[in-house]
Short mmCIF file of C-alpha atoms in Angstrom, two decimals:
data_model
loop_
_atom_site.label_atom_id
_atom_site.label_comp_id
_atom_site.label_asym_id
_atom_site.label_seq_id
_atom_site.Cartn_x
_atom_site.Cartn_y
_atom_site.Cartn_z
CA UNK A 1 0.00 0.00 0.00
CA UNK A 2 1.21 3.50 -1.37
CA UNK A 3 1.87 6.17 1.99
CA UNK A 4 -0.60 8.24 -0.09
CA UNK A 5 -3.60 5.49 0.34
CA UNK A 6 -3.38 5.74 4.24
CA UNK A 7 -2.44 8.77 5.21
CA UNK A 8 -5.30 10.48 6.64
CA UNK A 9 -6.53 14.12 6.79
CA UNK A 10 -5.27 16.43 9.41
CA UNK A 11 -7.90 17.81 11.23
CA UNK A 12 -7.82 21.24 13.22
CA UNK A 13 -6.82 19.75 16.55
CA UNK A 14 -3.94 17.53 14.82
CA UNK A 15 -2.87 20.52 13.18
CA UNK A 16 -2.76 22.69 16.56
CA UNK A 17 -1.04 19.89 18.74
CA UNK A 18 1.76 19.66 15.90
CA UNK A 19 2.52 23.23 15.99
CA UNK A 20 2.32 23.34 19.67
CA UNK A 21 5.24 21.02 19.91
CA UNK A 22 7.48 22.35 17.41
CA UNK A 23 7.41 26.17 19.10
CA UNK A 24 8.01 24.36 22.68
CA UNK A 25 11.33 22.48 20.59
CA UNK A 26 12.06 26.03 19.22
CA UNK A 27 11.83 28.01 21.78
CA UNK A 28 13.98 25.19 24.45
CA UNK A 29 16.43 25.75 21.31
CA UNK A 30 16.54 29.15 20.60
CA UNK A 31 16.23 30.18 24.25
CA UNK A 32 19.66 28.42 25.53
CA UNK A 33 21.42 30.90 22.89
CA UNK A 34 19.09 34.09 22.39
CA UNK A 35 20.74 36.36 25.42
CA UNK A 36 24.37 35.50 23.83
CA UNK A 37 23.12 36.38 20.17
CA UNK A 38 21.43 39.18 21.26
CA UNK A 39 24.17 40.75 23.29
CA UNK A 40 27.37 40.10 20.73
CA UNK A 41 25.81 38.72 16.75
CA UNK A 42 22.43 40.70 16.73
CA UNK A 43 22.64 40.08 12.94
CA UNK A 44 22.36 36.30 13.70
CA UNK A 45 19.47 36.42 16.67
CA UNK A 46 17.49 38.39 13.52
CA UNK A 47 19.09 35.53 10.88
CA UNK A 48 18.01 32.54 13.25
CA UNK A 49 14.33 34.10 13.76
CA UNK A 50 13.38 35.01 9.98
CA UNK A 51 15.11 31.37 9.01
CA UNK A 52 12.42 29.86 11.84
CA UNK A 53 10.01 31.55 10.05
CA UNK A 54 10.44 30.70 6.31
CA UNK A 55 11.06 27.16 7.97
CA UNK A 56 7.48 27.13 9.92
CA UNK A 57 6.10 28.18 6.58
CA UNK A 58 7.86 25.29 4.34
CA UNK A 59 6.65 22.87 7.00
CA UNK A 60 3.06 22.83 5.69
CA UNK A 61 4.07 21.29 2.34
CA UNK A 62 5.95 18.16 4.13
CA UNK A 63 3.59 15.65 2.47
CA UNK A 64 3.43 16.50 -0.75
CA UNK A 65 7.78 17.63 -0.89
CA UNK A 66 8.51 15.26 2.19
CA UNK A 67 12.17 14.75 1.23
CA UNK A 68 12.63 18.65 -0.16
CA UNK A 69 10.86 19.85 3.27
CA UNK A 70 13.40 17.48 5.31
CA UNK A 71 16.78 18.72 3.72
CA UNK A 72 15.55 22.04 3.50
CA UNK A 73 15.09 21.95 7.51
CA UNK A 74 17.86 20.40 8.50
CA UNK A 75 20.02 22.15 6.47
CA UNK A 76 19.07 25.49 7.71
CA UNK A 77 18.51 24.12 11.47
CA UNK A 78 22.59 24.45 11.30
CA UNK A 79 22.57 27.98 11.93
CA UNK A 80 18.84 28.62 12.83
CA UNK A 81 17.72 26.93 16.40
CA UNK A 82 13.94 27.97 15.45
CA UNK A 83 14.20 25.64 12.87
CA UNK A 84 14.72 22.43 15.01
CA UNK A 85 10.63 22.25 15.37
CA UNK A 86 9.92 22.07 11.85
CA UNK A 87 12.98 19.83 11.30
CA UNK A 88 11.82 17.63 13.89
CA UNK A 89 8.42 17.25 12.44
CA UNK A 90 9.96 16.80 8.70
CA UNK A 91 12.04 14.12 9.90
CA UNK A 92 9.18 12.15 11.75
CA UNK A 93 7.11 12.66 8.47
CA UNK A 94 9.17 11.21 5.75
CA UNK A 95 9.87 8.48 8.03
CA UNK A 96 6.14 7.63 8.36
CA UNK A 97 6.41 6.72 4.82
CA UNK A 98 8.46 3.83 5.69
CA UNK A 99 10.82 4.46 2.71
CA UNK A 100 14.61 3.12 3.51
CA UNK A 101 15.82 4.93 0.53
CA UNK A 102 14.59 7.98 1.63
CA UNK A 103 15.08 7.66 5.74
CA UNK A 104 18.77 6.38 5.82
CA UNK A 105 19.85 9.82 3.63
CA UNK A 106 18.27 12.00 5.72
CA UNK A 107 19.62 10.85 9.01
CA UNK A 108 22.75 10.94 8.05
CA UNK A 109 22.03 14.70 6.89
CA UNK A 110 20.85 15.21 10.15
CA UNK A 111 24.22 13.85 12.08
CA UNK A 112 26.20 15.80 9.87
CA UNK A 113 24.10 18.71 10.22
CA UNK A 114 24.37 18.74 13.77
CA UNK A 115 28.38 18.14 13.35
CA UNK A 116 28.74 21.07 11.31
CA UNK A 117 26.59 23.01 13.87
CA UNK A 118 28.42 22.03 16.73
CA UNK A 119 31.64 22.78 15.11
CA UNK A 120 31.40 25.73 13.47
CA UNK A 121 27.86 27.51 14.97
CA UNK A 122 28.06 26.68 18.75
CA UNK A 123 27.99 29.18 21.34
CA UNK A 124 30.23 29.69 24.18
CA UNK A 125 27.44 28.39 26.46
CA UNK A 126 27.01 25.30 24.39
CA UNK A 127 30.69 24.76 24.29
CA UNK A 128 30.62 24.08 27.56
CA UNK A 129 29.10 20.72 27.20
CA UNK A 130 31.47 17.69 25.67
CA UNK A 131 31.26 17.26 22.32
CA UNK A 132 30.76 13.02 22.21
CA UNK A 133 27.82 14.06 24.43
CA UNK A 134 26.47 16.61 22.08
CA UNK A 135 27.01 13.96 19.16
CA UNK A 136 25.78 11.05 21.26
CA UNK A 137 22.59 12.84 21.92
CA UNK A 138 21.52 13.93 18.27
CA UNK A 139 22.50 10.19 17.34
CA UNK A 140 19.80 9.00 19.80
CA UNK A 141 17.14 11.77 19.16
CA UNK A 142 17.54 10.94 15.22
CA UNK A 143 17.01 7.45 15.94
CA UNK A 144 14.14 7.91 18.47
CA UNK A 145 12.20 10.40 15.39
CA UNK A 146 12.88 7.45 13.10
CA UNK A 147 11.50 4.94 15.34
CA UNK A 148 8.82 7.43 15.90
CA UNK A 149 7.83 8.12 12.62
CA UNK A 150 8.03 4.25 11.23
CA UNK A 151 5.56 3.54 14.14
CA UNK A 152 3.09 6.22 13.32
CA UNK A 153 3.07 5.01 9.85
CA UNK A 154 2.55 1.22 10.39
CA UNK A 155 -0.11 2.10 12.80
CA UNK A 156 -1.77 3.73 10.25
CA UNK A 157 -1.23 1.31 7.55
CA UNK A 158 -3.04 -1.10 9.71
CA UNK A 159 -6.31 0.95 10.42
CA UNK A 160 -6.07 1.78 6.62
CA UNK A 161 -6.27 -2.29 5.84
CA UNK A 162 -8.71 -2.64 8.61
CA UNK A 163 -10.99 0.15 7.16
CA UNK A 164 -10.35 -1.88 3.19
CA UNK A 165 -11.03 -4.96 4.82
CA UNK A 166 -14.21 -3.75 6.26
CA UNK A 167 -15.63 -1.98 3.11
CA UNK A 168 -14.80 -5.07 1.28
CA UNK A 169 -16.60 -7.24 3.81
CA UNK A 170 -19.72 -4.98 3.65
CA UNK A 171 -19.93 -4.96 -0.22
CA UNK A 172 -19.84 -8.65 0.03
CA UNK A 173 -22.60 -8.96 2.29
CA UNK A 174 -24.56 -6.57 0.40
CA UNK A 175 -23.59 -8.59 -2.64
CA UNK A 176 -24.79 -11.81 -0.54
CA UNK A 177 -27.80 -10.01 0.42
CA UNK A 178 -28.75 -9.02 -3.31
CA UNK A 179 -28.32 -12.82 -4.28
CA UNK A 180 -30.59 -14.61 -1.75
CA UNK A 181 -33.36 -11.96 -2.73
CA UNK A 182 -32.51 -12.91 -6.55
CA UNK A 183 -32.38 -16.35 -5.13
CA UNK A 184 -35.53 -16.30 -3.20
CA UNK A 185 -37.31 -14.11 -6.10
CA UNK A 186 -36.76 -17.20 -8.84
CA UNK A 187 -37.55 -19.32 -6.47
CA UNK A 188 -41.46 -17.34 -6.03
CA UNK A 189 -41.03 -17.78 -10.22
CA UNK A 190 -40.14 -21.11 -10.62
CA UNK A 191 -43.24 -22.23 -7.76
CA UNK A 192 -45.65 -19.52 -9.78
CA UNK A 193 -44.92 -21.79 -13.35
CA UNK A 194 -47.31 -24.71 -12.89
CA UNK A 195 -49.81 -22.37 -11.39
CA UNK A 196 -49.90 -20.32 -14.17
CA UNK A 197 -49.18 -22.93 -17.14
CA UNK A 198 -52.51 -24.81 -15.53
CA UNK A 199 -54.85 -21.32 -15.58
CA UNK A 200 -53.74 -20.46 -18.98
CA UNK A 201 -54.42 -24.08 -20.43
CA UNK A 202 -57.57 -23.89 -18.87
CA UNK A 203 -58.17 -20.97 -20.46
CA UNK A 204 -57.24 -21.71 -23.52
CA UNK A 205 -59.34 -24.76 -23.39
CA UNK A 206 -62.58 -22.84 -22.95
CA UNK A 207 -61.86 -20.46 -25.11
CA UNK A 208 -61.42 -23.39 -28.00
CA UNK A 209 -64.68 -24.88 -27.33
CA UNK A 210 -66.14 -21.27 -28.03
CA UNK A 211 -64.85 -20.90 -30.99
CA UNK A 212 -65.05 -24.76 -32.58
CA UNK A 213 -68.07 -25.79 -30.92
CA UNK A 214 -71.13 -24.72 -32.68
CA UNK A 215 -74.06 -26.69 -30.74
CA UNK A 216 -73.30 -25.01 -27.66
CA UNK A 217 -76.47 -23.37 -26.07
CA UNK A 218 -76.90 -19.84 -24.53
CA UNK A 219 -76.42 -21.21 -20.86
CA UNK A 220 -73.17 -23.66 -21.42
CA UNK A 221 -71.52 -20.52 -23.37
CA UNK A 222 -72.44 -18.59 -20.75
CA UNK A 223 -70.95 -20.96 -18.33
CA UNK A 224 -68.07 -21.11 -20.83
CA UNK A 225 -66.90 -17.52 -20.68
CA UNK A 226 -67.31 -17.32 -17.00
CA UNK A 227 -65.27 -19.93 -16.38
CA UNK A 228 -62.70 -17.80 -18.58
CA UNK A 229 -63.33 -14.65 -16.59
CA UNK A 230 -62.79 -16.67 -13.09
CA UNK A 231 -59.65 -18.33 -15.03
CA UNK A 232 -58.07 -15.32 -15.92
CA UNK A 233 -58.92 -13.26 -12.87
CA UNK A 234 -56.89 -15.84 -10.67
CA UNK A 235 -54.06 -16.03 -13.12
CA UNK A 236 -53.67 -12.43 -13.14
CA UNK A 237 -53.94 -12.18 -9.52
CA UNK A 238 -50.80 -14.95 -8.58
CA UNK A 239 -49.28 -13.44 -11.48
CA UNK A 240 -48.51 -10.12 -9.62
CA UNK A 241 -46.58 -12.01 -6.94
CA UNK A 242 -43.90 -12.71 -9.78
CA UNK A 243 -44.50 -9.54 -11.58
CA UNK A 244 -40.42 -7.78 -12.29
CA UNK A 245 -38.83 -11.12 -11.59
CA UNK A 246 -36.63 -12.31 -14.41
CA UNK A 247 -35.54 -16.24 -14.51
CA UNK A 248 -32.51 -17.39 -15.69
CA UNK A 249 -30.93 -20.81 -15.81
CA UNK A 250 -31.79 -23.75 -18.03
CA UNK A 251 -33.76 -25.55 -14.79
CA UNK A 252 -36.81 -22.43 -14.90
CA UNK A 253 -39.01 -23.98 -17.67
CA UNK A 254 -39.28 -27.15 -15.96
CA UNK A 255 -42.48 -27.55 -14.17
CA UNK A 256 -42.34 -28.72 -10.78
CA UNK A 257 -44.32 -30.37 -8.15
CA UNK A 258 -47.15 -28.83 -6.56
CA UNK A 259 -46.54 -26.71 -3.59
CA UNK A 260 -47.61 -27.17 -0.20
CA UNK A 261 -50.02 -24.36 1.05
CA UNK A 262 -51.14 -23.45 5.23
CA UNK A 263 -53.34 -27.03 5.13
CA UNK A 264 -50.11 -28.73 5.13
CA UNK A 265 -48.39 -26.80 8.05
CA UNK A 266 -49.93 -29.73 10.38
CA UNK A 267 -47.80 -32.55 8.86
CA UNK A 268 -44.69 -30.10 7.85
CA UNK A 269 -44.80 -29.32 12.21
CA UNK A 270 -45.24 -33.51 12.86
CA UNK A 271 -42.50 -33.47 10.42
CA UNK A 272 -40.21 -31.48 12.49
CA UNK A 273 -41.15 -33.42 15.69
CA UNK A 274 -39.84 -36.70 14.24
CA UNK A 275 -36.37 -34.63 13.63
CA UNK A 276 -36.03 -34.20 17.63
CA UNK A 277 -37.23 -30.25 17.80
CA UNK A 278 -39.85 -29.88 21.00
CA UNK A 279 -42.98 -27.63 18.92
CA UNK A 280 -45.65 -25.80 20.68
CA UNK A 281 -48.03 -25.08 18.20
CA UNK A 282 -51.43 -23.41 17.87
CA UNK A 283 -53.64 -22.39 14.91
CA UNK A 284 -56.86 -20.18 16.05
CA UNK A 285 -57.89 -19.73 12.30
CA UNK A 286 -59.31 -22.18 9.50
CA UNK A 287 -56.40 -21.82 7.44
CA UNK A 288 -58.30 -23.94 4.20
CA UNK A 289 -59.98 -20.75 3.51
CA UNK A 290 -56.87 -19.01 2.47
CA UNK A 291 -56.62 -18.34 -0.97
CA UNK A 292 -53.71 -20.27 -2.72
CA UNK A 293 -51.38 -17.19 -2.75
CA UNK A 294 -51.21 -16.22 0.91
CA UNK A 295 -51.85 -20.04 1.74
CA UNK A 296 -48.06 -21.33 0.20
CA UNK A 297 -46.71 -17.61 1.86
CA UNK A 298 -47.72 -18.78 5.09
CA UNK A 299 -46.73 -22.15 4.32
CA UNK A 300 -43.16 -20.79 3.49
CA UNK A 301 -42.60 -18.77 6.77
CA UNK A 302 -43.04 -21.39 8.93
CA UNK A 303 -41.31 -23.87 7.05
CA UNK A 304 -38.16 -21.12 7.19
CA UNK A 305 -38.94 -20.23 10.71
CA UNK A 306 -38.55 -23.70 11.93
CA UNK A 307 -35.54 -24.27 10.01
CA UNK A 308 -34.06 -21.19 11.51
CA UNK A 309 -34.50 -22.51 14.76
CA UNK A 310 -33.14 -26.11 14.12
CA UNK A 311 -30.25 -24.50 12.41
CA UNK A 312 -29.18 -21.86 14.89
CA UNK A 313 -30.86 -22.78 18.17
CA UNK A 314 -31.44 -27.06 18.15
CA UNK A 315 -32.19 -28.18 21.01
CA UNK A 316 -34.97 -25.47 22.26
CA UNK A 317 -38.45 -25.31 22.82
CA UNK A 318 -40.17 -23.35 19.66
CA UNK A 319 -43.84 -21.75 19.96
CA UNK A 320 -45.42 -21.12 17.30
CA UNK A 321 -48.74 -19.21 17.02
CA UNK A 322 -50.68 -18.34 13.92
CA UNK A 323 -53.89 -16.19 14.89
CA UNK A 324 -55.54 -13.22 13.26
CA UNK A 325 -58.70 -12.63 10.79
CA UNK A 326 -60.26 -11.22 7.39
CA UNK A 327 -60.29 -7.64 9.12
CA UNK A 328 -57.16 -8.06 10.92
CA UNK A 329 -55.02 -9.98 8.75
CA UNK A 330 -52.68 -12.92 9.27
CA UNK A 331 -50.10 -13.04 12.09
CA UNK A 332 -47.19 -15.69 12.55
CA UNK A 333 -45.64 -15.67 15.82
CA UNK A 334 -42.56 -18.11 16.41
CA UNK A 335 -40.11 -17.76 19.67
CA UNK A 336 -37.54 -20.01 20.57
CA UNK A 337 -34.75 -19.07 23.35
CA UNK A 338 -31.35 -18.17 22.22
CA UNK A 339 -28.43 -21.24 22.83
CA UNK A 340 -26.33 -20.73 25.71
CA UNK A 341 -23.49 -21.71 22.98
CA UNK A 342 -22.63 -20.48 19.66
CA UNK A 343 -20.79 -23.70 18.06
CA UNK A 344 -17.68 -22.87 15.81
CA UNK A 345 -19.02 -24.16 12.56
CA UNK A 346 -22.42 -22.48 13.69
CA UNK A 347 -24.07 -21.40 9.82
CA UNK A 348 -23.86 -17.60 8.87
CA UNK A 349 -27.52 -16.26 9.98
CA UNK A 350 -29.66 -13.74 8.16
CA UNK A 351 -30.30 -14.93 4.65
CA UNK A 352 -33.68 -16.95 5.11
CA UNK A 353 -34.79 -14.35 6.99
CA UNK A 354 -33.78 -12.13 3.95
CA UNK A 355 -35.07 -14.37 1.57
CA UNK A 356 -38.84 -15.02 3.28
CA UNK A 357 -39.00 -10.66 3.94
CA UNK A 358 -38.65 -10.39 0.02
CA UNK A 359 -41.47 -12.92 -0.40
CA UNK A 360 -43.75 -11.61 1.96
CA UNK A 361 -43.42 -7.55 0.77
CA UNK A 362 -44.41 -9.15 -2.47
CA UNK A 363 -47.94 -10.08 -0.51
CA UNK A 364 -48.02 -6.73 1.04
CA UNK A 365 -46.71 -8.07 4.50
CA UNK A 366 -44.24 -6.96 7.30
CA UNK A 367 -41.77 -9.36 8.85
CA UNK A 368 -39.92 -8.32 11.64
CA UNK A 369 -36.77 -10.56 13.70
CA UNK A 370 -36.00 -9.37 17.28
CA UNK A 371 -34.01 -10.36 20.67
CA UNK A 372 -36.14 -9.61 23.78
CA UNK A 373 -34.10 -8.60 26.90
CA UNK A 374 -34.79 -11.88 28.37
CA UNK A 375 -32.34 -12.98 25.08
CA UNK A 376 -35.41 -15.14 23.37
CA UNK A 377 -35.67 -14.75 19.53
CA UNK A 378 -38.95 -13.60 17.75
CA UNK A 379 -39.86 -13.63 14.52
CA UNK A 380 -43.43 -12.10 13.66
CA UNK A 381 -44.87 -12.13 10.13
CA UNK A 382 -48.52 -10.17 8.81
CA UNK A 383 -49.73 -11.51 6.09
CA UNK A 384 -53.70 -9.46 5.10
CA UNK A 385 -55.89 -11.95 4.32
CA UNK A 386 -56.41 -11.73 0.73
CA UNK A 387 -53.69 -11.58 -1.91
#
């Protein structure tokens, strides 16, 4: 990863907390030598200041001429002790980058910057102190701003992966996501075929005998074309449940069995007794007066409800309630406690649920899948009452 992919925007406060700590460097600098430049090389307390300043100035354009900033820094930090702030903060910034080519230069710049300075631009007062000191400290300082630097810019190398990695993670569950509703959606299509395939050759039918059969009387063509008109109307209305959905795959055409509907949810709950799940289950509605459409629905979330809970919860008790009315609607109830234990190899949950929310909007319903505070999963589905 490039130094320019994770290194993030300075805000205000970074901003003010990096200029508060180079004038504290500058001024510890400056201040051990300003009464002896003031007193005896005026020119140079006036040269070290306005050098500080074009220095404080250059500083701002350390990321995008982090090398040019550094030498430029450095170099005049020889005769300018303002400059030490800025230099400081160059020297941490290219090494952020994490660039050998670029780091190993500079420090030795640095050392021989502070040679030269020591040499040739120390004051009395700082020729007091030994000169393998002097050197022994700027060795260790350098090394510390490397260290210092190569730190910063690891650390942020990692949250810069850890941000990638996340973004990537949520496009692929949104890419998941988009594939069990396509999933789920020719699914609804491939159920719908027979359905319709029946209602149309019915139709067709019927609308044959009109038009080859001449010894029909006024009542059977009556009967005929109303027969049609009941044909049609229930083709058109399971047709909207597929209306938008586009199949694909050379499996669509083939017809398929018949699907269950809400008469079968008796035998499909037996079913799931004889696989070991404990069921308490009550129906307070006649569910053989459905029609077909919300009949398979219903059908469909309690099949995926129950499967839910043998997948991620076995072993529980599961209630499951089914209650409501023509004014009211349909409601599904199921509630299971949550497992004390989440096994390893535990399936990724979310995209039934997904699945069975797409098929129900398509009926005008509402699903809904909470956690009480007493940690007990509920799923409720509404279903109205006609299609």
């Amino acid at each position: 990863m490039q130094p320019e992919q994770y290194q993030p925007r300075l805000t205000w406060a970074g901003h003010t907390w990096r200029l508060a700590l180079m004038l504290l460097i500058s001024v510890v600098a400056f201040g051990s030598r300003a009464d002896y430049l003031w007193d005896e090389v005026r020119w140079w307390f006036f040269l070290d200041l306005a050098l500080g300043a074009v220095s404080y100035a250059v500083i701002w354009w350390r990321r995008r001429f982090p090398v040019a900033v550094a030498v430029f820094t450095n170099v005049v930090g020889v005769v300018s002790a303002t400059s030490l702030g800025p230099a400081v903060l160059a020297l941490v910034s290219v090494s952020t980058r994490r660039r050998w080519r670029e780091i190993i230069p500079l420090a030795i710049l640095c050392l021989v910057a502070n040679v030269v300075a020591v040499e040739f631009f120390s004051t009395p007062a700082e020729e007091d102190d030994p000169v393998l000191v002097q050197y022994a400290v700027t060795a260790a300082a350098t090394a510390a701003m490397v260290a210092w630097g190569m730190y910063i810019g690891s650390r942020r190398e990692l949250l810069a992966s850890w941000r990638a990695r996340a973004l990537a993670s949520e496009a692929e569950q949104q890419a998941r996501v988009q594939q069990a509703r396509s999933m789920e959606r020719a699914r609804i299509a491939r159920e719908m075929h027979d359905i319709l395939a029946h209602r149309i050759s019915a139709m067709s039918m019927s609308a044959g005998a009109l038009a080859y059969r001449t010894d029909l009387t006024g009542e059977q063509v009556r009967e005929t074309a109303k027969t049609i008109q009941e044909t049609s109307h229930l083709a058109l209305t399971e047709l909207r449940e597929v209306l938008g959905v586009l199949r694909e795959g050379p499996g669509d055409a083939e017809p398929e069995e018949p699907q269950q509907q809400a008469p079968d949810i008796p035998a499909l709950v037996e079913e799931a007794r004889t696989l070991g799940m404990r069921i308490d289950s009550r129906c307070e509605i006649d569910v053989a007066t459905l029609p077909p459409a919300i009949a398979r629905t219903l059908y469909r979330c309690v099949q995926e409800a129950l499967t839910n809970a043998r997948r991620h919860a076995p072993n529980v008790p599961v209630t499951l309630h089914i209650r409501g009315g023509e004014d009211h609607g349909i409601d599904l109830l199921v509630e299971n406690p949550l497992p004390l234990s989440v096994p390893a190899t535990a399936p990724v949950p979310g995209f039934g649920l997904v699945g069975l929310a797409e098929r129900v909007g398509l009926q005008g319903g509402r699903q809904s899948a909470t956690v009480s505070e007493d940690k007990r999963f509920l799923l409720h589905v509404w279903l109205p009452w006609q299609a």
